[in-house]
mmCIF file of C-alpha atoms and ligand atoms in Angstrom:
data_model
loop_
_atom_site.group_PDB
_atom_site.id
_atom_site.type_symbol
_atom_site.label_atom_id
_atom_site.label_comp_id
_atom_site.label_asym_id
_atom_site.label_seq_id
_atom_site.Cartn_x
_atom_site.Cartn_y
_atom_site.Cartn_z
ATOM 1 C CA MET Y 154 98.701 114.502 149.703
ATOM 2 C CA ALA Y 155 98.706 117.128 147.000
ATOM 3 C CA ALA Y 156 95.446 118.936 146.195
ATOM 4 C CA THR Y 157 93.455 117.863 143.155
ATOM 5 C CA SER Y 158 92.999 120.318 140.302
ATOM 6 C CA PRO Y 159 89.540 121.989 140.534
ATOM 7 C CA ALA Y 160 89.315 121.922 136.725
ATOM 8 C CA ARG Y 161 88.978 118.144 136.706
ATOM 9 C CA PRO Y 162 85.450 117.049 135.702
ATOM 10 C CA PRO Y 163 83.361 115.359 138.418
ATOM 11 C CA GLY Y 164 84.083 111.668 138.689
ATOM 12 C CA ALA Y 165 87.316 111.820 136.750
ATOM 13 C CA ALA Y 166 90.162 109.978 138.428
ATOM 14 C CA ASP Y 167 93.345 111.857 139.234
ATOM 15 C CA PRO Y 168 96.308 109.979 137.802
ATOM 16 C CA ALA Y 169 98.571 111.725 140.303
ATOM 17 C CA ARG Y 170 96.883 109.777 143.055
ATOM 18 C CA ALA Y 171 96.864 106.395 141.394
ATOM 19 C CA ALA Y 172 97.482 103.481 143.709
ATOM 20 C CA ASP Y 173 97.400 99.772 143.115
ATOM 21 C CA ALA Y 174 94.447 99.579 145.504
ATOM 22 C CA VAL Y 175 92.196 101.932 147.401
ATOM 23 C CA VAL Y 176 90.537 100.513 150.515
ATOM 24 C CA ILE Y 177 87.256 102.123 151.543
ATOM 25 C CA GLY Y 178 86.918 101.676 155.294
ATOM 26 C CA GLY Y 179 89.520 101.892 158.052
ATOM 27 C CA GLY Y 180 88.270 99.386 160.600
ATOM 28 C CA VAL Y 181 90.377 96.375 161.534
ATOM 29 C CA ILE Y 182 89.403 94.684 158.273
ATOM 30 C CA GLY Y 183 90.340 97.582 155.961
ATOM 31 C CA LEU Y 184 93.496 98.514 157.890
ATOM 32 C CA SER Y 185 94.785 94.959 157.984
ATOM 33 C CA ILE Y 186 94.060 94.417 154.289
ATOM 34 C CA ALA Y 187 96.078 97.549 153.529
ATOM 35 C CA TRP Y 188 98.939 96.400 155.748
ATOM 36 C CA ARG Y 189 99.105 92.911 154.278
ATOM 37 C CA ALA Y 190 98.742 94.195 150.690
ATOM 38 C CA ALA Y 191 101.494 96.767 151.189
ATOM 39 C CA ARG Y 192 103.764 94.032 152.541
ATOM 40 C CA ARG Y 193 103.251 92.312 149.207
ATOM 41 C CA GLY Y 194 104.614 95.427 147.524
ATOM 42 C CA LEU Y 195 101.353 97.090 146.457
ATOM 43 C CA THR Y 196 100.735 100.799 146.832
ATOM 44 C CA VAL Y 197 97.568 101.217 148.908
ATOM 45 C CA THR Y 198 95.378 104.142 149.944
ATOM 46 C CA VAL Y 199 92.938 103.755 152.855
ATOM 47 C CA VAL Y 200 89.945 106.101 152.972
ATOM 48 C CA ASP Y 201 88.136 106.691 156.276
ATOM 49 C CA PRO Y 202 87.202 109.912 158.094
ATOM 50 C CA ALA Y 203 87.851 108.324 161.504
ATOM 51 C CA PRO Y 204 89.751 105.039 161.230
ATOM 52 C CA GLY Y 205 89.074 102.422 163.865
ATOM 53 C CA THR Y 206 86.168 104.191 165.565
ATOM 54 C CA GLY Y 207 83.257 102.015 164.437
ATOM 55 C CA ALA Y 208 82.642 98.361 165.252
ATOM 56 C CA SER Y 209 86.407 97.882 165.693
ATOM 57 C CA HIS Y 210 86.318 100.254 168.684
ATOM 58 C CA ALA Y 211 83.175 98.766 170.176
ATOM 59 C CA ALA Y 212 84.223 95.111 169.932
ATOM 60 C CA ALA Y 213 85.409 92.910 172.790
ATOM 61 C CA GLY Y 214 88.107 91.126 170.789
ATOM 62 C CA MET Y 215 87.125 87.579 171.661
ATOM 63 C CA LEU Y 216 88.865 84.965 169.525
ATOM 64 C CA THR Y 217 86.498 82.175 170.457
ATOM 65 C CA PRO Y 218 85.483 80.008 167.499
ATOM 66 C CA VAL Y 219 84.868 76.898 169.629
ATOM 67 C CA SER Y 220 82.953 78.420 172.528
ATOM 68 C CA GLU Y 221 80.817 80.571 170.174
ATOM 69 C CA LEU Y 222 80.024 77.687 167.817
ATOM 70 C CA GLN Y 223 76.455 77.839 166.477
ATOM 71 C CA TYR Y 224 74.365 75.051 164.974
ATOM 72 C CA GLY Y 225 74.339 75.293 161.186
ATOM 73 C CA GLU Y 226 77.669 77.138 161.091
ATOM 74 C CA GLU Y 227 79.978 74.181 160.578
ATOM 75 C CA ALA Y 228 81.303 75.654 157.316
ATOM 76 C CA LEU Y 229 81.942 79.016 158.948
ATOM 77 C CA LEU Y 230 83.740 77.232 161.807
ATOM 78 C CA ARG Y 231 86.487 76.213 159.387
ATOM 79 C CA LEU Y 232 87.075 79.847 158.452
ATOM 80 C CA ASN Y 233 86.901 80.972 162.092
ATOM 81 C CA MET Y 234 89.396 78.297 163.198
ATOM 82 C CA ASP Y 235 91.728 79.136 160.336
ATOM 83 C CA SER Y 236 91.773 82.790 161.350
ATOM 84 C CA ALA Y 237 92.234 81.978 165.046
ATOM 85 C CA ASP Y 238 95.215 79.795 164.097
ATOM 86 C CA ARG Y 239 96.763 82.698 162.195
ATOM 87 C CA TYR Y 240 96.515 85.074 165.168
ATOM 88 C CA PRO Y 241 99.745 84.347 167.085
ATOM 89 C CA ALA Y 242 101.930 84.948 164.008
ATOM 90 C CA PHE Y 243 99.746 87.852 162.811
ATOM 91 C CA ALA Y 244 99.991 89.570 166.211
ATOM 92 C CA ALA Y 245 103.751 88.961 166.468
ATOM 93 C CA GLU Y 246 104.378 90.368 162.972
ATOM 94 C CA LEU Y 247 102.183 93.369 163.731
ATOM 95 C CA GLU Y 248 104.034 94.069 166.972
ATOM 96 C CA GLU Y 249 107.307 93.877 165.079
ATOM 97 C CA ALA Y 250 106.032 96.161 162.303
ATOM 98 C CA SER Y 251 104.406 98.727 164.581
ATOM 99 C CA GLY Y 252 106.585 98.681 167.679
ATOM 100 C CA LEU Y 253 103.368 98.495 169.717
ATOM 101 C CA PRO Y 254 101.682 95.740 171.734
ATOM 102 C CA SER Y 255 98.772 94.061 169.961
ATOM 103 C CA GLY Y 256 97.001 92.972 173.142
ATOM 104 C CA TYR Y 257 96.890 89.320 172.044
ATOM 105 C CA ARG Y 258 96.284 87.139 175.110
ATOM 106 C CA ALA Y 259 96.272 83.337 175.013
ATOM 107 C CA CYS Y 260 94.056 83.024 178.069
ATOM 108 C CA GLY Y 261 91.446 80.382 177.180
ATOM 109 C CA THR Y 262 87.707 80.647 177.720
ATOM 110 C CA LEU Y 263 85.289 79.269 180.287
ATOM 111 C CA ALA Y 264 81.618 79.096 179.225
ATOM 112 C CA VAL Y 265 79.353 78.793 182.264
ATOM 113 C CA ALA Y 266 75.659 78.106 182.818
ATOM 114 C CA LEU Y 267 73.583 79.842 185.474
ATOM 115 C CA ASP Y 268 70.781 77.319 186.008
ATOM 116 C CA ALA Y 269 69.766 73.817 184.978
ATOM 117 C CA ASP Y 270 68.214 74.931 181.666
ATOM 118 C CA ASP Y 271 71.339 76.901 180.806
ATOM 119 C CA ARG Y 272 73.435 73.855 181.685
ATOM 120 C CA ALA Y 273 71.376 71.788 179.224
ATOM 121 C CA VAL Y 274 72.236 74.354 176.528
ATOM 122 C CA LEU Y 275 75.949 74.056 177.270
ATOM 123 C CA LYS Y 276 75.752 70.245 177.465
ATOM 124 C CA ASP Y 277 74.246 70.269 173.947
ATOM 125 C CA LEU Y 278 77.033 72.570 172.789
ATOM 126 C CA HIS Y 279 79.621 70.261 174.347
ATOM 127 C CA ALA Y 280 78.162 67.246 172.495
ATOM 128 C CA PHE Y 281 78.136 69.237 169.228
ATOM 129 C CA GLN Y 282 81.758 70.284 169.742
ATOM 130 C CA ALA Y 283 82.730 66.666 170.442
ATOM 131 C CA ARG Y 284 81.009 65.496 167.214
ATOM 132 C CA LEU Y 285 83.111 68.012 165.298
ATOM 133 C CA GLY Y 286 86.293 66.905 167.055
ATOM 134 C CA LEU Y 287 86.751 70.220 168.877
ATOM 135 C CA ALA Y 288 88.645 70.365 172.155
ATOM 136 C CA SER Y 289 86.504 71.366 175.136
ATOM 137 C CA GLU Y 290 86.188 69.977 178.636
ATOM 138 C CA TRP Y 291 83.052 69.764 180.789
ATOM 139 C CA LEU Y 292 83.523 71.110 184.335
ATOM 140 C CA THR Y 293 81.320 70.895 187.418
ATOM 141 C CA SER Y 294 80.324 74.041 189.261
ATOM 142 C CA ARG Y 295 83.120 73.479 191.765
ATOM 143 C CA GLU Y 296 85.669 72.948 189.012
ATOM 144 C CA CYS Y 297 84.531 76.163 187.311
ATOM 145 C CA ARG Y 298 85.011 78.051 190.550
ATOM 146 C CA ARG Y 299 88.397 76.510 191.066
ATOM 147 C CA LEU Y 300 89.438 78.096 187.761
ATOM 148 C CA GLU Y 301 87.584 81.345 188.396
ATOM 149 C CA PRO Y 302 87.003 81.941 192.131
ATOM 150 C CA MET Y 303 84.906 85.080 191.519
ATOM 151 C CA LEU Y 304 82.127 83.041 189.898
ATOM 152 C CA SER Y 305 78.885 82.689 191.834
ATOM 153 C CA PRO Y 306 78.357 79.391 193.701
ATOM 154 C CA GLN Y 307 75.064 79.244 191.761
ATOM 155 C CA VAL Y 308 76.891 78.527 188.516
ATOM 156 C CA ALA Y 309 75.625 75.133 187.360
ATOM 157 C CA GLY Y 310 78.664 73.911 185.420
ATOM 158 C CA GLY Y 311 80.571 74.917 182.352
ATOM 159 C CA LEU Y 312 82.843 74.206 179.434
ATOM 160 C CA HIS Y 313 86.530 74.967 179.440
ATOM 161 C CA VAL Y 314 87.900 75.760 175.976
ATOM 162 C CA ASP Y 315 91.616 76.141 176.418
ATOM 163 C CA GLY Y 316 92.239 77.222 172.805
ATOM 164 C CA ASP Y 317 89.823 80.210 172.650
ATOM 165 C CA HIS Y 318 91.643 83.468 173.366
ATOM 166 C CA GLN Y 319 91.329 87.271 173.012
ATOM 167 C CA ILE Y 320 92.968 90.341 171.543
ATOM 168 C CA ASP Y 321 92.539 93.935 172.705
ATOM 169 C CA ASN Y 322 90.761 95.316 169.634
ATOM 170 C CA ARG Y 323 91.687 98.918 170.466
ATOM 171 C CA ARG Y 324 95.371 98.074 170.746
ATOM 172 C CA LEU Y 325 94.998 96.143 167.503
ATOM 173 C CA VAL Y 326 93.692 99.269 165.747
ATOM 174 C CA ALA Y 327 96.489 101.409 167.193
ATOM 175 C CA ALA Y 328 99.121 98.886 166.122
ATOM 176 C CA LEU Y 329 97.680 98.616 162.595
ATOM 177 C CA LEU Y 330 97.692 102.408 162.225
ATOM 178 C CA ALA Y 331 101.292 102.587 163.454
ATOM 179 C CA ALA Y 332 102.348 99.748 161.149
ATOM 180 C CA LEU Y 333 100.711 101.476 158.164
ATOM 181 C CA ASP Y 334 102.497 104.672 159.084
ATOM 182 C CA ARG Y 335 105.827 102.812 158.895
ATOM 183 C CA THR Y 336 105.044 100.829 155.745
ATOM 184 C CA PRO Y 337 106.208 102.292 152.418
ATOM 185 C CA GLY Y 338 103.498 102.704 149.791
ATOM 186 C CA VAL Y 339 100.580 103.295 152.166
ATOM 187 C CA THR Y 340 98.533 106.499 152.350
ATOM 188 C CA LEU Y 341 95.760 107.125 154.852
ATOM 189 C CA VAL Y 342 93.154 109.675 153.721
ATOM 190 C CA ARG Y 343 90.956 110.846 156.595
ATOM 191 C CA GLU Y 344 87.917 111.694 154.500
ATOM 192 C CA ARG Y 345 84.557 110.099 153.747
ATOM 193 C CA ALA Y 346 84.124 108.094 150.563
ATOM 194 C CA ALA Y 347 81.248 109.762 148.713
ATOM 195 C CA GLU Y 348 81.014 107.657 145.551
ATOM 196 C CA LEU Y 349 82.474 104.599 143.913
ATOM 197 C CA LEU Y 350 83.860 105.556 140.516
ATOM 198 C CA VAL Y 351 82.958 103.168 137.715
ATOM 199 C CA ALA Y 352 84.096 103.476 134.097
ATOM 200 C CA GLY Y 353 82.375 101.125 131.697
ATOM 201 C CA ASP Y 354 82.023 97.909 133.648
ATOM 202 C CA ARG Y 355 84.990 98.442 135.929
ATOM 203 C CA ALA Y 356 85.533 100.102 139.333
ATOM 204 C CA THR Y 357 88.261 102.699 138.922
ATOM 205 C CA GLY Y 358 88.462 104.569 142.214
ATOM 206 C CA VAL Y 359 86.571 106.657 144.682
ATOM 207 C CA ARG Y 360 85.319 110.226 144.917
ATOM 208 C CA LEU Y 361 85.782 111.737 148.360
ATOM 209 C CA ALA Y 362 83.308 113.949 150.223
ATOM 210 C CA ASP Y 363 85.619 116.939 149.685
ATOM 211 C CA GLY Y 364 85.417 116.427 145.906
ATOM 212 C CA ARG Y 365 88.831 114.855 145.387
ATOM 213 C CA THR Y 366 89.047 111.650 143.427
ATOM 214 C CA LEU Y 367 91.415 108.742 143.987
ATOM 215 C CA SER Y 368 92.059 106.339 141.154
ATOM 216 C CA ALA Y 369 93.233 102.818 141.764
ATOM 217 C CA GLY Y 370 93.803 99.599 139.904
ATOM 218 C CA GLN Y 371 91.466 97.865 142.345
ATOM 219 C CA VAL Y 372 88.952 99.067 144.923
ATOM 220 C CA VAL Y 373 88.317 97.225 148.186
ATOM 221 C CA LEU Y 374 84.994 97.929 149.863
ATOM 222 C CA ALA Y 375 85.431 97.289 153.603
ATOM 223 C CA ALA Y 376 83.039 99.800 155.118
ATOM 224 C CA GLY Y 377 81.304 97.508 157.610
ATOM 225 C CA CYS Y 378 77.551 97.881 157.907
ATOM 226 C CA ARG Y 379 77.620 100.908 155.584
ATOM 227 C CA SER Y 380 79.242 99.014 152.698
ATOM 228 C CA ASP Y 381 76.056 98.585 150.655
ATOM 229 C CA GLU Y 382 75.162 102.280 150.982
ATOM 230 C CA LEU Y 383 78.059 103.636 148.916
ATOM 231 C CA PRO Y 384 76.694 105.738 146.031
ATOM 232 C CA GLY Y 385 77.843 104.501 142.650
ATOM 233 C CA LEU Y 386 77.749 100.844 143.679
ATOM 234 C CA PRO Y 387 75.833 99.103 140.889
ATOM 235 C CA PRO Y 388 72.681 97.315 142.098
ATOM 236 C CA GLY Y 389 73.196 93.698 143.032
ATOM 237 C CA VAL Y 390 76.976 93.801 143.364
ATOM 238 C CA LEU Y 391 76.762 93.495 147.136
ATOM 239 C CA PRO Y 392 73.996 91.766 149.126
ATOM 240 C CA PRO Y 393 72.177 93.884 151.713
ATOM 241 C CA ILE Y 394 74.361 94.468 154.759
ATOM 242 C CA ARG Y 395 72.340 95.315 157.871
ATOM 243 C CA PRO Y 396 73.557 96.985 161.051
ATOM 244 C CA VAL Y 397 73.232 94.890 164.213
ATOM 245 C CA LYS Y 398 73.596 97.114 167.223
ATOM 246 C CA GLY Y 399 75.658 95.971 170.194
ATOM 247 C CA GLU Y 400 75.970 97.764 173.518
ATOM 248 C CA ILE Y 401 79.058 97.004 175.583
ATOM 249 C CA LEU Y 402 80.570 98.096 178.894
ATOM 250 C CA ARG Y 403 84.106 98.627 180.098
ATOM 251 C CA LEU Y 404 84.997 98.381 183.766
ATOM 252 C CA ARG Y 405 88.300 98.686 185.580
ATOM 253 C CA ILE Y 406 89.725 96.041 187.883
ATOM 254 C CA PRO Y 407 91.576 97.860 190.681
ATOM 255 C CA GLY Y 408 94.865 96.261 191.737
ATOM 256 C CA ALA Y 409 93.366 94.982 194.983
ATOM 257 C CA TYR Y 410 90.856 92.852 193.034
ATOM 258 C CA ALA Y 411 93.316 91.497 190.470
ATOM 259 C CA PRO Y 412 93.209 89.133 188.731
ATOM 260 C CA PHE Y 413 89.386 89.107 189.240
ATOM 261 C CA LEU Y 414 89.016 86.864 186.155
ATOM 262 C CA SER Y 415 91.912 85.072 184.443
ATOM 263 C CA ARG Y 416 90.249 84.058 181.182
ATOM 264 C CA ASN Y 417 87.274 84.988 178.986
ATOM 265 C CA VAL Y 418 83.999 83.992 180.649
ATOM 266 C CA ARG Y 419 80.995 83.379 178.450
ATOM 267 C CA GLY Y 420 77.695 83.034 180.237
ATOM 268 C CA VAL Y 421 74.426 81.389 179.345
ATOM 269 C CA VAL Y 422 72.081 83.209 181.700
ATOM 270 C CA LYS Y 423 68.389 82.254 181.699
ATOM 271 C CA GLY Y 424 68.541 81.477 177.997
ATOM 272 C CA GLY Y 425 70.469 84.606 176.988
ATOM 273 C CA SER Y 426 74.181 84.831 176.402
ATOM 274 C CA MET Y 427 76.811 87.349 177.389
ATOM 275 C CA TYR Y 428 80.548 87.548 177.999
ATOM 276 C CA LEU Y 429 83.202 89.043 180.230
ATOM 277 C CA VAL Y 430 86.652 89.635 178.741
ATOM 278 C CA PRO Y 431 89.442 90.525 181.211
ATOM 279 C CA ARG Y 432 92.444 92.322 179.743
ATOM 280 C CA ALA Y 433 95.976 91.900 181.018
ATOM 281 C CA ASP Y 434 96.020 95.662 181.803
ATOM 282 C CA GLY Y 435 93.049 95.507 184.208
ATOM 283 C CA GLU Y 436 90.208 96.399 181.836
ATOM 284 C CA LEU Y 437 87.112 94.203 181.964
ATOM 285 C CA VAL Y 438 84.848 94.245 178.894
ATOM 286 C CA VAL Y 439 81.254 93.123 179.383
ATOM 287 C CA GLY Y 440 79.043 92.559 176.367
ATOM 288 C CA ALA Y 441 76.993 92.599 174.404
ATOM 289 C CA THR Y 442 73.417 93.329 173.478
ATOM 290 C CA GLU Y 443 72.259 92.398 169.981
ATOM 291 C CA HIS Y 444 69.445 94.199 168.183
ATOM 292 C CA ASP Y 445 68.616 94.893 164.528
ATOM 293 C CA LEU Y 446 68.920 98.641 165.018
ATOM 294 C CA SER Y 447 71.045 101.289 163.321
ATOM 295 C CA ASP Y 448 71.489 103.851 166.100
ATOM 296 C CA THR Y 449 74.445 103.981 168.484
ATOM 297 C CA GLU Y 450 72.659 105.300 171.577
ATOM 298 C CA VAL Y 451 73.510 103.472 174.776
ATOM 299 C CA THR Y 452 70.234 102.697 176.524
ATOM 300 C CA ALA Y 453 69.559 102.289 180.230
ATOM 301 C CA GLY Y 454 67.938 98.953 179.359
ATOM 302 C CA GLY Y 455 71.057 97.719 177.592
ATOM 303 C CA VAL Y 456 73.337 98.638 180.491
ATOM 304 C CA TYR Y 457 70.874 97.140 182.990
ATOM 305 C CA GLU Y 458 70.602 93.868 181.073
ATOM 306 C CA LEU Y 459 74.385 93.440 180.830
ATOM 307 C CA LEU Y 460 75.078 94.313 184.475
ATOM 308 C CA ARG Y 461 72.179 92.177 185.706
ATOM 309 C CA ASP Y 462 73.462 89.077 183.884
ATOM 310 C CA ALA Y 463 77.099 89.784 184.738
ATOM 311 C CA HIS Y 464 76.116 90.148 188.396
ATOM 312 C CA GLU Y 465 74.313 86.784 188.333
ATOM 313 C CA LEU Y 466 77.548 85.128 187.206
ATOM 314 C CA VAL Y 467 80.124 87.247 189.028
ATOM 315 C CA PRO Y 468 78.479 89.068 191.947
ATOM 316 C CA GLY Y 469 81.639 91.014 192.787
ATOM 317 C CA ILE Y 470 81.358 92.952 189.526
ATOM 318 C CA THR Y 471 79.232 95.602 191.219
ATOM 319 C CA GLU Y 472 82.320 96.680 193.190
ATOM 320 C CA LEU Y 473 84.233 97.625 190.033
ATOM 321 C CA PRO Y 474 84.335 101.140 188.577
ATOM 322 C CA LEU Y 475 82.253 101.389 185.382
ATOM 323 C CA VAL Y 476 84.414 103.468 183.047
ATOM 324 C CA GLU Y 477 82.652 103.340 179.695
ATOM 325 C CA THR Y 478 79.411 102.455 177.962
ATOM 326 C CA TYR Y 479 79.491 102.212 174.175
ATOM 327 C CA ALA Y 480 77.487 100.977 171.221
ATOM 328 C CA GLY Y 481 78.628 99.847 167.798
ATOM 329 C CA LEU Y 482 77.086 98.374 164.669
ATOM 330 C CA ARG Y 483 78.056 94.903 163.464
ATOM 331 C CA PRO Y 484 77.780 94.305 159.709
ATOM 332 C CA GLY Y 485 75.301 91.470 159.107
ATOM 333 C CA SER Y 486 74.926 89.795 155.702
ATOM 334 C CA PRO Y 487 71.779 87.834 154.688
ATOM 335 C CA ASP Y 488 73.307 84.561 155.987
ATOM 336 C CA ASN Y 489 75.247 86.252 158.812
ATOM 337 C CA ALA Y 490 78.538 85.111 157.290
ATOM 338 C CA PRO Y 491 81.308 87.272 155.846
ATOM 339 C CA VAL Y 492 81.261 88.497 152.268
ATOM 340 C CA VAL Y 493 84.878 88.419 151.099
ATOM 341 C CA GLY Y 494 86.155 88.199 147.556
ATOM 342 C CA ALA Y 495 85.938 89.481 144.018
ATOM 343 C CA SER Y 496 82.568 90.997 143.147
ATOM 344 C CA ALA Y 497 80.611 90.914 139.902
ATOM 345 C CA LEU Y 498 82.041 94.354 139.110
ATOM 346 C CA ASP Y 499 85.553 94.088 137.719
ATOM 347 C CA GLY Y 500 88.072 95.853 139.890
ATOM 348 C CA LEU Y 501 85.879 95.727 143.004
ATOM 349 C CA VAL Y 502 86.760 93.417 145.890
ATOM 350 C CA VAL Y 503 84.510 93.304 148.947
ATOM 351 C CA ALA Y 504 85.317 92.492 152.567
ATOM 352 C CA THR Y 505 82.346 93.012 154.861
ATOM 353 C CA GLY Y 506 79.503 91.138 156.594
ATOM 354 C CA HIS Y 507 81.750 89.814 159.374
ATOM 355 C CA TYR Y 508 78.865 90.240 161.843
ATOM 356 C CA ARG Y 509 80.009 89.011 165.314
ATOM 357 C CA HIS Y 510 83.440 87.863 164.136
ATOM 358 C CA GLY Y 511 85.152 90.878 162.582
ATOM 359 C CA VAL Y 512 88.120 90.864 164.939
ATOM 360 C CA LEU Y 513 88.453 87.068 164.843
ATOM 361 C CA LEU Y 514 88.335 87.031 161.034
ATOM 362 C CA THR Y 515 90.804 89.878 160.560
ATOM 363 C CA PRO Y 516 93.944 87.803 159.782
ATOM 364 C CA VAL Y 517 92.334 85.412 157.308
ATOM 365 C CA THR Y 518 90.423 88.218 155.598
ATOM 366 C CA ALA Y 519 93.527 90.384 155.311
ATOM 367 C CA ASP Y 520 95.688 87.570 153.980
ATOM 368 C CA ALA Y 521 93.042 86.435 151.494
ATOM 369 C CA VAL Y 522 92.272 89.891 150.130
ATOM 370 C CA ALA Y 523 95.957 90.790 149.913
ATOM 371 C CA GLU Y 524 96.536 87.597 147.926
ATOM 372 C CA LEU Y 525 93.574 88.395 145.679
ATOM 373 C CA LEU Y 526 94.872 91.911 145.055
ATOM 374 C CA ALA Y 527 98.439 90.810 144.421
ATOM 375 C CA GLU Y 528 97.997 87.439 142.706
ATOM 376 C CA GLY Y 529 94.365 87.283 141.577
ATOM 377 C CA THR Y 530 93.739 84.136 143.646
ATOM 378 C CA VAL Y 531 92.215 83.479 147.062
ATOM 379 C CA PRO Y 532 92.973 80.705 149.543
ATOM 380 C CA ASP Y 533 90.513 77.778 149.426
ATOM 381 C CA VAL Y 534 89.297 78.482 152.951
ATOM 382 C CA VAL Y 535 87.887 81.870 151.896
ATOM 383 C CA ARG Y 536 86.535 80.916 148.468
ATOM 384 C CA PRO Y 537 83.084 79.841 149.712
ATOM 385 C CA TRP Y 538 82.454 83.264 151.220
ATOM 386 C CA GLY Y 539 82.540 85.443 148.101
ATOM 387 C CA PRO Y 540 79.691 87.822 147.202
ATOM 388 C CA LEU Y 541 78.562 85.700 144.261
ATOM 389 C CA ARG Y 542 77.027 83.129 146.626
ATOM 390 C CA PHE Y 543 74.025 85.447 146.881
ATOM 391 C CA THR Y 544 73.394 85.487 143.138
ATOM 392 C CA ALA Y 545 70.696 83.835 141.000
ATOM 393 C CA PRO Y 546 70.207 80.036 141.334
ATOM 394 C CA ASN Y 547 72.250 79.092 138.258
ATOM 395 C CA THR Y 548 75.304 80.835 139.696
ATOM 396 C CA ALA Y 549 74.637 80.454 143.399
ATOM 397 C CA HIS Y 550 76.385 78.104 145.747
ATOM 398 C CA ARG Y 551 76.102 77.488 149.429
ATOM 399 C CA PRO Y 552 79.241 77.872 151.474
ATOM 400 C CA ASP Y 553 78.994 74.245 152.599
ATOM 401 C CA GLY Y 554 79.823 73.187 149.038
ATOM 402 C CA GLY Y 555 83.149 74.960 149.202
ATOM 403 C CA THR Y 556 83.933 74.597 145.521
ATOM 404 C CA ALA Y 557 82.405 77.519 143.652
ATOM 405 C CA SER Y 558 84.573 80.045 141.865
ATOM 406 C CA SER Y 559 84.139 83.673 142.867
ATOM 407 C CA THR Y 560 84.441 84.651 139.226
ATOM 408 C CA ALA Y 561 81.887 82.134 137.933
ATOM 409 C CA SER Y 562 79.511 84.712 136.519
ATOM 410 C CA LYS Y 563 79.088 88.424 136.170
ATOM 411 C CA GLU Y 564 75.297 88.218 136.058
ATOM 412 C CA VAL Y 565 73.936 89.158 139.429
ATOM 413 C CA SER Y 566 70.440 89.220 140.810
ATOM 414 C CA TYR Y 567 69.096 88.452 144.231
ATOM 415 C CA ALA Y 568 66.632 85.637 144.787
HETATM 416 N N1 LIG M 819 81.888 89.110 168.962
HETATM 417 C C1 LIG M 819 80.981 89.405 170.002
HETATM 418 C C2 LIG M 819 79.891 90.283 169.643
HETATM 419 O O1 LIG M 819 79.680 90.613 168.489
HETATM 420 O O2 LIG M 819 79.179 90.674 170.541
#
């Protein structure tokens, strides 16, 4: 990109850089929004000093809306299922556009219980899934081990969810970057966003840490757990987004041990939960801790906890080379659900708060935000999750209602 004139006053947008949209944040959410928007013919600039190195790098890539179902999240389930359904086509289109593998693997998921109390938890989950009409099958311990012979004989039973899959989140990032590189109208600026530019009551662009400014018709804020920290963001436009630290391990399955595991294994272990995600290329991802912390140190306690629980379920794991420990920060909104849609500030669209489901929710978020940018509308499935649901009682709505308009009011205050 050409350099900006130093004579330009601070905060002034540079018309030479004007794009239809500037996306702040180059994780899987921001990159995929840019890709989908550019495919609709928009010019898009993505701003991130190190794209794909935050939560998108740390994640495990589980696409498991049924096996990770939580009580009270029936409304979110609809969004999660919608996004999971989009994945096969999304991954195929991305592979075509990038020339790279996406790492999508339709492998299914087995959720197993370690002891009788853990089995009761999974039995409750099974009954809840059945009430919602979701496909899952209860298996005895022996049946679990028939599917996954490396499981401990102690395993007390489990749930087979044949429709819950995975994608290699790191391959997904690489493919999105390659696709953006090949897509006309996209610019990637490897710099930190220092300030949201606002003129009157409208977002007009972003000032970068190096002093340059980028103007745009619309600004998309997709900066994960740092989204609410962007200087220039008017108070109340975004709810608080908190970091939720997750530590995660990567091991390698040597050829002699392959396949080791053939599908995602979720474990309920003495009341806690964890997961093992085997890649087709021999990587085994084991995660994840969950703490309301904002640092990315990997602790001995975190590694111990994960290996201890993984060993309870799959004793042979201690034979595998441990190749990486990592920590990332999930973006958590006040109701732990995504915040996607038009904000109270004209020209500002937000896409954050995806918490534990950022990779899963990538296709639906990208498609919805691209539609919003290009057409000014959002699909019904996303409409309940706009930022205005956190506003004052006369404008608020709960996602379960599913009918509120994301442009209902521009008056914003938090209860
Ligand atoms: N999606 C799994 C996690 O956040 O740990």
